[in-house]
């Protein structure tokens, strides 16, 4: 075992400034958090195989928000996004009425976290039971949010 060199490199024209990535547990959906465009959902006809990617769907956050990371719960019905704006950082929650389909996203809540998130490359981490969210903060601190 070990890491082998990858025989393929993929470029998605719909994601020009990707920051984070999440893959559905079954491997049929890839999500990219894109600084410029929002969330990009890419269906895969063969699980975990980028060479089988289909037509991408984009979920835009609007201007002024720089998307850092995307996460969906295992059932694909809740999406969390972390953003960094010019003065405020946020954690945004959306419900998806159709599992893993970002075109059905409805905004639930936005939590303002001020300027406490200082490293936009620090990914948000969600507990396996989807009840806690952790993000990196100033001076080596970790900020915890309850998601229930």
GROMACS .gro file of C-alpha atoms in nm:
model
  148
    1UNK     CA    1   0.000   0.000   0.000
    2UNK     CA    2   0.081   0.364  -0.006
    3UNK     CA    3  -0.001   0.664  -0.214
    4UNK     CA    4   0.042   0.609  -0.584
    5UNK     CA    5   0.082   0.890  -0.832
    6UNK     CA    6  -0.253   0.986  -0.974
    7UNK     CA    7  -0.300   0.914  -1.344
    8UNK     CA    8  -0.557   1.194  -1.392
    9UNK     CA    9  -0.578   1.562  -1.314
   10UNK     CA   10  -0.914   1.733  -1.341
   11UNK     CA   11  -1.002   2.096  -1.390
   12UNK     CA   12  -1.355   2.222  -1.335
   13UNK     CA   13  -1.430   2.547  -1.514
   14UNK     CA   14  -1.710   2.618  -1.268
   15UNK     CA   15  -1.469   2.632  -0.972
   16UNK     CA   16  -1.208   2.898  -1.032
   17UNK     CA   17  -1.090   2.952  -0.671
   18UNK     CA   18  -1.162   2.632  -0.476
   19UNK     CA   19  -1.094   2.641  -0.100
   20UNK     CA   20  -1.252   2.331   0.048
   21UNK     CA   21  -1.393   2.000  -0.063
   22UNK     CA   22  -1.645   1.747   0.067
   23UNK     CA   23  -1.745   1.411  -0.081
   24UNK     CA   24  -2.073   1.236  -0.005
   25UNK     CA   25  -2.035   0.910   0.193
   26UNK     CA   26  -2.145   0.704  -0.108
   27UNK     CA   27  -1.897   0.884  -0.338
   28UNK     CA   28  -2.158   0.999  -0.591
   29UNK     CA   29  -2.127   1.375  -0.519
   30UNK     CA   30  -1.827   1.607  -0.488
   31UNK     CA   31  -1.872   1.956  -0.341
   32UNK     CA   32  -1.620   2.237  -0.381
   33UNK     CA   33  -1.629   2.559  -0.184
   34UNK     CA   34  -1.523   2.823  -0.433
   35UNK     CA   35  -1.410   3.169  -0.321
   36UNK     CA   36  -1.553   3.334  -0.632
   37UNK     CA   37  -1.857   3.131  -0.726
   38UNK     CA   38  -2.004   2.966  -0.413
   39UNK     CA   39  -2.064   2.594  -0.370
   40UNK     CA   40  -2.012   2.374  -0.675
   41UNK     CA   41  -2.183   2.033  -0.673
   42UNK     CA   42  -2.039   1.778  -0.916
   43UNK     CA   43  -2.222   1.447  -0.964
   44UNK     CA   44  -2.010   1.137  -1.027
   45UNK     CA   45  -2.165   0.843  -1.213
   46UNK     CA   46  -1.902   0.607  -1.065
   47UNK     CA   47  -1.835   0.662  -0.694
   48UNK     CA   48  -1.515   0.854  -0.616
   49UNK     CA   49  -1.411   0.864  -0.985
   50UNK     CA   50  -1.362   1.221  -1.109
   51UNK     CA   51  -1.335   1.103  -1.469
   52UNK     CA   52  -1.710   1.025  -1.453
   53UNK     CA   53  -1.817   1.377  -1.349
   54UNK     CA   54  -2.144   1.513  -1.480
   55UNK     CA   55  -2.283   1.864  -1.516
   56UNK     CA   56  -2.202   2.085  -1.219
   57UNK     CA   57  -2.457   2.285  -1.021
   58UNK     CA   58  -2.354   2.609  -0.850
   59UNK     CA   59  -2.507   2.764  -0.537
   60UNK     CA   60  -2.408   3.131  -0.516
   61UNK     CA   61  -2.374   3.324  -0.191
   62UNK     CA   62  -2.374   3.665  -0.357
   63UNK     CA   63  -2.107   3.931  -0.360
   64UNK     CA   64  -1.895   4.018  -0.061
   65UNK     CA   65  -1.879   3.668   0.087
   66UNK     CA   66  -1.566   3.462   0.045
   67UNK     CA   67  -1.658   3.098   0.092
   68UNK     CA   68  -1.400   2.896   0.282
   69UNK     CA   69  -1.549   2.555   0.347
   70UNK     CA   70  -1.851   2.334   0.280
   71UNK     CA   71  -1.987   2.039   0.477
   72UNK     CA   72  -2.303   1.829   0.443
   73UNK     CA   73  -2.446   1.594   0.702
   74UNK     CA   74  -2.435   1.220   0.613
   75UNK     CA   75  -2.799   1.220   0.494
   76UNK     CA   76  -2.731   1.518   0.265
   77UNK     CA   77  -3.012   1.731   0.406
   78UNK     CA   78  -2.809   1.996   0.594
   79UNK     CA   79  -2.529   2.206   0.448
   80UNK     CA   80  -2.292   2.425   0.652
   81UNK     CA   81  -2.076   2.694   0.495
   82UNK     CA   82  -1.801   2.901   0.653
   83UNK     CA   83  -1.733   3.240   0.496
   84UNK     CA   84  -1.494   3.525   0.547
   85UNK     CA   85  -1.616   3.869   0.444
   86UNK     CA   86  -1.429   4.196   0.454
   87UNK     CA   87  -1.514   4.250   0.822
   88UNK     CA   88  -1.718   3.952   0.942
   89UNK     CA   89  -1.684   3.576   0.928
   90UNK     CA   90  -1.992   3.356   0.935
   91UNK     CA   91  -2.115   3.002   0.966
   92UNK     CA   92  -2.429   2.955   0.754
   93UNK     CA   93  -2.671   2.664   0.775
   94UNK     CA   94  -2.898   2.556   0.490
   95UNK     CA   95  -3.156   2.277   0.469
   96UNK     CA   96  -3.175   2.079   0.145
   97UNK     CA   97  -3.528   1.958   0.067
   98UNK     CA   98  -3.380   1.698  -0.171
   99UNK     CA   99  -3.079   1.514  -0.030
  100UNK     CA  100  -2.744   1.620  -0.181
  101UNK     CA  101  -2.913   1.869  -0.418
  102UNK     CA  102  -2.783   2.219  -0.348
  103UNK     CA  103  -3.039   2.372  -0.585
  104UNK     CA  104  -3.298   2.294  -0.313
  105UNK     CA  105  -3.105   2.477  -0.038
  106UNK     CA  106  -3.304   2.702   0.196
  107UNK     CA  107  -3.126   2.931   0.443
  108UNK     CA  108  -3.187   2.843   0.809
  109UNK     CA  109  -2.947   3.056   1.013
  110UNK     CA  110  -2.629   3.260   0.990
  111UNK     CA  111  -2.401   3.283   1.293
  112UNK     CA  112  -2.170   3.584   1.296
  113UNK     CA  113  -1.834   3.491   1.439
  114UNK     CA  114  -1.676   3.834   1.395
  115UNK     CA  115  -1.309   3.835   1.313
  116UNK     CA  116  -1.234   3.535   1.535
  117UNK     CA  117  -1.156   3.309   1.237
  118UNK     CA  118  -0.817   3.433   1.127
  119UNK     CA  119  -0.690   3.158   0.901
  120UNK     CA  120  -0.924   3.113   0.603
  121UNK     CA  121  -0.738   2.793   0.514
  122UNK     CA  122  -0.841   2.639   0.847
  123UNK     CA  123  -1.128   2.404   0.761
  124UNK     CA  124  -1.437   2.372   0.974
  125UNK     CA  125  -1.465   2.033   1.141
  126UNK     CA  126  -1.803   1.876   1.218
  127UNK     CA  127  -1.852   1.591   1.463
  128UNK     CA  128  -1.959   1.256   1.317
  129UNK     CA  129  -2.298   1.286   1.486
  130UNK     CA  130  -2.341   1.637   1.337
  131UNK     CA  131  -2.400   1.805   1.674
  132UNK     CA  132  -2.079   2.013   1.701
  133UNK     CA  133  -1.882   2.242   1.470
  134UNK     CA  134  -1.525   2.353   1.541
  135UNK     CA  135  -1.334   2.630   1.365
  136UNK     CA  136  -0.983   2.764   1.418
  137UNK     CA  137  -0.959   3.092   1.607
  138UNK     CA  138  -0.704   3.351   1.718
  139UNK     CA  139  -0.393   3.257   1.913
  140UNK     CA  140  -0.436   2.884   1.865
  141UNK     CA  141  -0.791   2.879   2.007
  142UNK     CA  142  -1.064   2.651   1.877
  143UNK     CA  143  -1.423   2.781   1.874
  144UNK     CA  144  -1.700   2.524   1.924
  145UNK     CA  145  -2.061   2.566   1.811
  146UNK     CA  146  -2.355   2.342   1.901
  147UNK     CA  147  -2.558   2.244   1.594
  148UNK     CA  148  -2.866   2.104   1.765
   0.00000   0.00000   0.00000
